[in-house]
């Protein structure tokens, strides 16, 4: 069975290290990282991930803008996306959910183990 592919698009180096390390140690997922939305879109096109972990607040191109552009691409609606953010205001949550995310997780409230469990649930793997 081929390894499932995870695109982690996040600008915070500490969070990237924490999530990428946990994913590599606790699963057989192949993980590739991008540090902003524009780089993330290029990664998605070349890597074709099974799931995308997308930070919403990044420099150069926000996660919201990247997700909006992704959904406009041919087959852009096929991607499962977990929105990662620390924003909890109702307007932001509503806007992001309109972009067909599989889940919306507040980073400060998620351990790497919880995130991995959520990824496995969304992808239907153990």
XYZ file of N, CA, C and O in Angstrom:
504
model
N 0.844 -1.186 0.000
C 0.000 0.000 0.000
C 0.888 1.247 0.000
O 1.868 1.335 0.727
N 0.528 2.202 -0.831
C 1.334 3.424 -0.910
C 1.108 4.293 0.318
O 0.041 4.275 0.923
N 2.144 5.016 0.678
C 2.034 5.933 1.816
C 1.083 7.059 1.455
O 1.089 7.566 0.329
N 0.249 7.439 2.400
C -0.627 8.581 2.199
C 0.203 9.853 2.287
O 1.166 9.935 3.045
N -0.191 10.842 1.489
C 0.595 12.068 1.380
C -0.106 13.225 2.083
O -1.294 13.460 1.861
N 0.670 13.931 2.908
C 0.176 15.082 3.654
C 0.974 16.311 3.250
O 2.197 16.302 3.323
N 0.262 17.357 2.830
C 0.901 18.652 2.578
C 0.652 19.516 3.804
O -0.486 19.750 4.186
N 1.713 19.960 4.435
C 1.638 20.827 5.609
C 2.050 22.226 5.170
O 3.210 22.457 4.822
N 1.089 23.144 5.157
C 1.343 24.511 4.705
C 1.194 25.421 5.913
O 0.087 25.672 6.389
N 2.344 25.865 6.428
C 2.403 26.566 7.720
C 3.664 27.408 7.753
O 4.724 26.943 7.344
N 3.558 28.635 8.268
C 4.724 29.519 8.314
C 5.467 29.486 9.643
O 6.596 29.951 9.725
N 4.893 28.922 10.682
C 5.534 28.872 11.993
C 6.446 27.644 12.051
O 5.972 26.508 12.073
N 7.752 27.892 12.080
C 8.742 26.807 12.022
C 8.566 25.794 13.161
O 8.691 24.592 12.939
N 8.271 26.249 14.364
C 8.101 25.334 15.496
C 6.906 24.413 15.284
O 6.972 23.213 15.589
N 5.823 24.944 14.754
C 4.635 24.123 14.500
C 4.919 23.134 13.379
O 4.524 21.965 13.460
N 5.611 23.583 12.346
C 5.986 22.686 11.251
C 6.793 21.517 11.798
O 6.508 20.356 11.499
N 7.807 21.818 12.598
C 8.642 20.747 13.162
C 7.818 19.792 14.017
O 7.974 18.576 13.910
N 6.965 20.332 14.878
C 6.163 19.501 15.782
C 5.242 18.569 14.999
O 5.230 17.364 15.228
N 4.456 19.124 14.065
C 3.505 18.302 13.315
C 4.213 17.347 12.358
O 3.841 16.181 12.256
N 5.231 17.830 11.649
C 5.939 16.969 10.695
C 6.613 15.806 11.411
O 6.543 14.657 10.957
N 7.241 16.078 12.544
C 7.904 15.011 13.300
C 6.883 13.992 13.801
O 7.090 12.785 13.681
N 5.787 14.472 14.349
C 4.752 13.560 14.857
C 4.180 12.706 13.726
O 3.999 11.496 13.888
N 3.919 13.312 12.595
C 3.374 12.557 11.462
C 4.357 11.511 10.959
O 3.965 10.396 10.628
N 5.630 11.850 10.926
C 6.635 10.901 10.437
C 6.889 9.780 11.442
O 7.125 8.638 11.060
N 6.841 10.092 12.745
C 7.122 9.087 13.770
C 5.936 8.167 14.044
O 6.121 6.984 14.328
N 4.727 8.699 13.979
C 3.554 7.937 14.403
C 2.734 7.369 13.258
O 1.782 6.638 13.482
N 3.075 7.704 12.022
C 2.340 7.195 10.869
C 3.339 6.872 9.768
O 4.517 7.154 9.881
N 2.832 6.295 8.692
C 3.696 6.082 7.533
C 3.371 7.105 6.449
O 3.645 6.894 5.278
N 2.816 8.237 6.823
C 2.484 9.296 5.876
C 3.759 9.930 5.317
O 4.740 10.112 6.017
N 3.687 10.282 4.057
C 4.749 11.069 3.435
C 4.360 12.537 3.621
O 3.256 12.939 3.250
N 5.233 13.328 4.223
C 4.921 14.719 4.551
C 5.839 15.658 3.769
O 7.052 15.480 3.764
N 5.217 16.649 3.120
C 5.987 17.714 2.479
C 5.449 19.034 3.004
O 4.268 19.165 3.295
N 6.355 20.023 3.105
C 6.045 21.293 3.765
C 6.200 22.463 2.813
O 7.127 22.492 1.995
N 5.294 23.428 2.958
C 5.410 24.726 2.298
C 5.210 25.782 3.377
O 4.484 25.548 4.352
N 5.847 26.952 3.204
C 5.830 27.963 4.255
C 4.896 29.147 4.015
O 4.825 30.044 4.844
N 4.206 29.167 2.885
C 3.186 30.195 2.666
C 2.194 29.677 1.630
O 2.397 28.612 1.042
N 1.129 30.429 1.416
C 0.064 29.975 0.536
C 0.495 29.772 -0.906
O 0.104 28.791 -1.551
N 1.296 30.681 -1.449
C 1.744 30.559 -2.839
C 2.612 29.314 -3.021
O 2.417 28.532 -3.957
N 3.545 29.124 -2.104
C 4.396 27.933 -2.141
C 3.542 26.680 -1.953
O 3.777 25.642 -2.572
N 2.528 26.792 -1.103
C 1.624 25.677 -0.854
C 0.849 25.251 -2.087
O 0.691 24.056 -2.351
N 0.377 26.221 -2.869
C -0.346 25.881 -4.104
C 0.556 25.142 -5.080
O 0.137 24.175 -5.724
N 1.803 25.576 -5.183
C 2.755 24.878 -6.055
C 3.013 23.458 -5.546
O 3.100 22.516 -6.334
N 3.146 23.320 -4.237
C 3.348 21.998 -3.643
C 2.163 21.083 -3.950
O 2.346 19.924 -4.327
N 0.961 21.594 -3.799
C -0.233 20.788 -4.057
C -0.243 20.302 -5.506
O -0.521 19.128 -5.773
N 0.075 21.174 -6.432
C 0.079 20.801 -7.854
C 1.099 19.703 -8.149
O 0.831 18.786 -8.924
N 2.273 19.779 -7.541
C 3.325 18.801 -7.842
C 3.238 17.532 -6.983
O 3.601 16.456 -7.439
N 2.738 17.648 -5.772
C 2.744 16.544 -4.801
C 1.425 15.766 -4.805
O 1.406 14.590 -4.499
N 0.317 16.414 -5.156
C -1.018 15.821 -5.176
C -1.319 15.072 -3.863
O -1.488 13.861 -3.853
N -1.386 15.813 -2.749
C -1.551 15.167 -1.443
C -2.937 14.561 -1.235
O -3.910 14.959 -1.880
N -3.002 13.613 -0.314
C -4.283 13.030 0.084
C -5.026 13.976 1.022
O -6.262 13.955 1.071
N -4.273 14.762 1.783
C -4.876 15.730 2.694
C -3.923 16.910 2.861
O -2.705 16.749 2.758
N -4.517 18.068 3.104
C -3.749 19.301 3.255
C -4.016 19.884 4.636
O -5.180 20.030 5.029
N -2.960 20.186 5.371
C -3.057 20.909 6.634
C -2.676 22.342 6.314
O -1.535 22.606 5.927
N -3.627 23.259 6.439
C -3.436 24.609 5.925
C -3.645 25.661 7.006
O -4.754 25.838 7.510
N -2.545 26.350 7.332
C -2.611 27.489 8.250
C -3.384 28.610 7.551
O -3.223 28.828 6.355
N -4.193 29.318 8.287
C -5.009 30.376 7.698
C -4.320 31.734 7.689
O -4.627 32.573 6.864
N -3.383 31.967 8.599
C -2.708 33.261 8.694
C -1.230 33.095 8.367
O -0.462 32.608 9.194
N -0.858 33.480 7.134
C 0.533 33.390 6.693
C 0.880 34.638 5.903
O 0.003 35.273 5.328
N 2.174 34.972 5.828
C 2.590 36.115 5.000
C 2.505 35.755 3.515
O 2.407 34.579 3.159
N 2.562 36.752 2.684
C 2.598 36.632 1.226
C 1.260 36.198 0.636
O 0.775 36.834 -0.270
N 0.706 35.089 1.095
C -0.625 34.655 0.682
C -1.224 33.874 1.837
O -0.668 32.861 2.264
N -2.337 34.351 2.343
C -2.976 33.699 3.489
C -3.540 32.338 3.088
O -3.719 32.037 1.904
N -3.833 31.549 4.086
C -4.475 30.264 3.844
C -5.847 30.423 3.221
O -6.249 29.617 2.376
N -6.564 31.460 3.610
C -7.889 31.709 3.029
C -7.753 31.977 1.527
O -8.489 31.402 0.711
N -6.796 32.818 1.147
C -6.573 33.113 -0.276
C -6.104 31.863 -1.020
O -6.569 31.580 -2.134
N -5.192 31.101 -0.430
C -4.705 29.885 -1.072
C -5.842 28.882 -1.265
O -5.961 28.264 -2.333
N -6.682 28.733 -0.263
C -7.805 27.799 -0.357
C -8.814 28.274 -1.399
O -9.347 27.466 -2.166
N -9.068 29.566 -1.451
C -9.967 30.120 -2.461
C -9.434 29.812 -3.858
O -10.184 29.366 -4.740
N -8.145 30.016 -4.061
C -7.527 29.732 -5.372
C -7.527 28.239 -5.671
O -7.754 27.827 -6.805
N -7.252 27.412 -4.650
C -7.251 25.961 -4.839
C -8.612 25.480 -5.319
O -8.701 24.679 -6.247
N -9.663 25.965 -4.695
C -11.012 25.512 -5.049
C -11.412 25.926 -6.469
O -12.297 25.323 -7.062
N -10.751 26.921 -7.036
C -11.045 27.367 -8.404
C -10.273 26.580 -9.458
O -10.582 26.674 -10.646
N -9.268 25.812 -9.048
C -8.480 25.018 -9.988
C -9.294 23.823 -10.480
O -10.167 23.331 -9.766
N -8.980 23.313 -11.695
C -9.620 22.067 -12.118
C -9.319 20.976 -11.082
O -8.174 20.817 -10.661
N -10.314 20.314 -10.630
C -10.203 19.255 -9.614
C -9.779 19.784 -8.246
O -9.408 19.010 -7.371
N -9.806 21.087 -8.052
C -9.425 21.677 -6.763
C -10.368 21.324 -5.641
O -10.005 21.397 -4.469
N -11.569 20.886 -6.000
C -12.535 20.517 -4.969
C -12.337 19.094 -4.449
O -12.974 18.681 -3.493
N -11.407 18.345 -5.049
C -11.176 16.960 -4.612
C -10.348 16.878 -3.328
O -10.360 15.861 -2.642
N -9.637 17.945 -3.009
C -8.698 17.893 -1.892
C -9.388 18.038 -0.546
O -10.230 18.912 -0.358
N -8.999 17.164 0.363
C -9.439 17.272 1.750
C -8.497 18.254 2.443
O -7.283 18.118 2.326
N -9.080 19.220 3.150
C -8.287 20.269 3.784
C -8.705 20.411 5.235
O -9.899 20.497 5.541
N -7.714 20.413 6.118
C -7.946 20.765 7.517
C -7.397 22.167 7.706
O -6.206 22.408 7.500
N -8.279 23.095 8.054
C -7.875 24.469 8.331
C -7.276 24.518 9.728
O -7.894 24.068 10.693
N -6.068 25.061 9.823
C -5.387 25.222 11.108
C -5.276 26.711 11.407
O -4.777 27.469 10.574
N -5.725 27.114 12.573
C -5.684 28.531 12.924
C -5.828 28.697 14.424
O -6.137 27.738 15.131
N -5.589 29.871 14.891
C -5.909 30.205 16.276
C -7.047 31.210 16.333
O -7.398 31.693 17.397
N -7.622 31.510 15.181
C -8.753 32.431 15.119
C -10.048 31.654 15.373
O -10.268 30.611 14.753
N -10.861 32.180 16.273
C -12.104 31.491 16.609
C -13.340 32.355 16.398
O -14.430 31.928 16.689
N -13.155 33.574 15.861
C -14.326 34.444 15.710
C -15.288 33.850 14.676
O -14.885 33.205 13.712
N -16.564 34.059 14.878
C -17.614 33.444 14.070
C -17.500 33.791 12.588
O -17.737 32.931 11.731
N -17.141 35.032 12.260
C -17.033 35.433 10.854
C -15.941 34.649 10.134
O -16.134 34.193 9.004
N -14.783 34.495 10.778
C -13.677 33.753 10.171
C -14.041 32.287 10.002
O -13.810 31.700 8.941
N -14.607 31.689 11.030
C -15.017 30.280 10.967
C -16.006 30.081 9.817
O -15.863 29.159 9.014
N -17.000 30.951 9.711
C -18.016 30.828 8.654
C -17.382 30.954 7.273
O -17.695 30.172 6.363
N -16.487 31.911 7.101
C -15.833 32.128 5.805
C -15.016 30.905 5.397
O -15.073 30.466 4.241
N -14.285 30.349 6.327
C -13.436 29.197 6.025
C -14.287 27.961 5.738
O -14.014 27.208 4.807
N -15.340 27.759 6.495
C -16.201 26.591 6.269
C -16.894 26.659 4.915
O -17.200 25.626 4.324
N -17.133 27.854 4.388
C -17.728 27.992 3.055
C -16.778 27.483 1.970
O -17.211 27.198 0.860
N -15.509 27.372 2.279
C -14.512 26.904 1.316
C -14.323 25.389 1.370
O -13.310 24.865 0.928
N -15.304 24.688 1.898
C -15.355 23.221 1.886
C -14.186 22.555 2.610
O -13.556 21.646 2.069
N -13.895 22.995 3.809
C -12.859 22.322 4.582
C -13.431 21.062 5.213
O -14.620 20.993 5.528
N -12.577 20.068 5.383
C -12.988 18.832 6.035
C -13.081 19.015 7.536
O -13.848 18.324 8.207
N -12.284 19.944 8.067
C -12.317 20.245 9.496
C -11.666 21.605 9.716
O -10.920 22.095 8.866
N -11.963 22.166 10.869
C -11.451 23.478 11.276
C -10.911 23.281 12.687
O -11.681 23.008 13.613
N -9.595 23.339 12.845
C -8.977 23.069 14.140
C -8.226 24.286 14.656
O -7.483 24.923 13.911
N -8.419 24.571 15.925
C -7.699 25.649 16.586
C -6.377 25.060 17.078
O -6.360 24.147 17.907
N -5.267 25.569 16.538
C -3.938 24.997 16.824
C -3.633 24.932 18.315
O -3.085 23.939 18.790
N -3.971 25.975 19.037
C -3.652 26.024 20.467
C -4.395 24.953 21.264
O -4.018 24.645 22.391
N -5.434 24.376 20.664
C -6.250 23.379 21.361
C -6.003 21.960 20.860
O -6.707 21.037 21.253
N -5.004 21.762 19.977
C -4.766 20.455 19.368
C -3.378 19.927 19.686
O -2.398 20.609 19.441
N -3.320 18.723 20.187
C -2.022 18.058 20.321
C -1.720 17.389 18.983
O -2.634 17.132 18.189
N -0.462 17.085 18.723
C -0.154 16.353 17.488
C -0.923 15.031 17.395
O -1.391 14.674 16.315
N -1.098 14.339 18.507
C -1.833 13.071 18.490
C -3.293 13.271 18.087
O -3.856 12.472 17.341
N -3.898 14.336 18.578
C -5.282 14.638 18.227
C -5.384 14.968 16.739
O -6.310 14.528 16.055
N -4.431 15.736 16.231
C -4.420 16.072 14.810
C -4.267 14.809 13.963
O -4.983 14.625 12.971
N -3.366 13.931 14.345
C -3.166 12.679 13.605
C -4.445 11.855 13.596
O -4.847 11.328 12.552
N -5.107 11.753 14.720
C -6.369 11.009 14.807
C -7.400 11.619 13.868
O -8.127 10.901 13.166
N -7.483 12.927 13.828
C -8.453 13.603 12.961
C -8.125 13.338 11.488
O -9.019 13.077 10.689
N -6.843 13.376 11.126
C -6.432 13.064 9.753
C -6.842 11.639 9.396
O -7.406 11.386 8.331
N -6.549 10.707 10.281
C -6.890 9.303 10.025
C -8.405 9.126 9.873
O -8.856 8.370 8.999
N -9.176 9.809 10.702
C -10.643 9.727 10.591
C -11.120 10.254 9.237
O -11.970 9.632 8.586
N -10.601 11.393 8.835
C -11.027 12.010 7.565
C -10.651 11.126 6.372
O -11.432 10.960 5.442
N -9.453 10.522 6.427
C -8.983 9.684 5.326
C -9.495 8.253 5.432
O -9.314 7.466 4.498
N -10.101 7.888 6.555
C -10.623 6.547 6.729
C -9.551 5.481 6.859
O -9.682 4.372 6.357
N -8.465 5.830 7.566
C -7.370 4.880 7.798
C -7.122 4.768 9.292
O -7.480 5.641 10.067
N -6.471 3.687 9.691
C -6.176 3.499 11.125
C -4.767 3.879 11.448
O -3.938 4.066 10.652
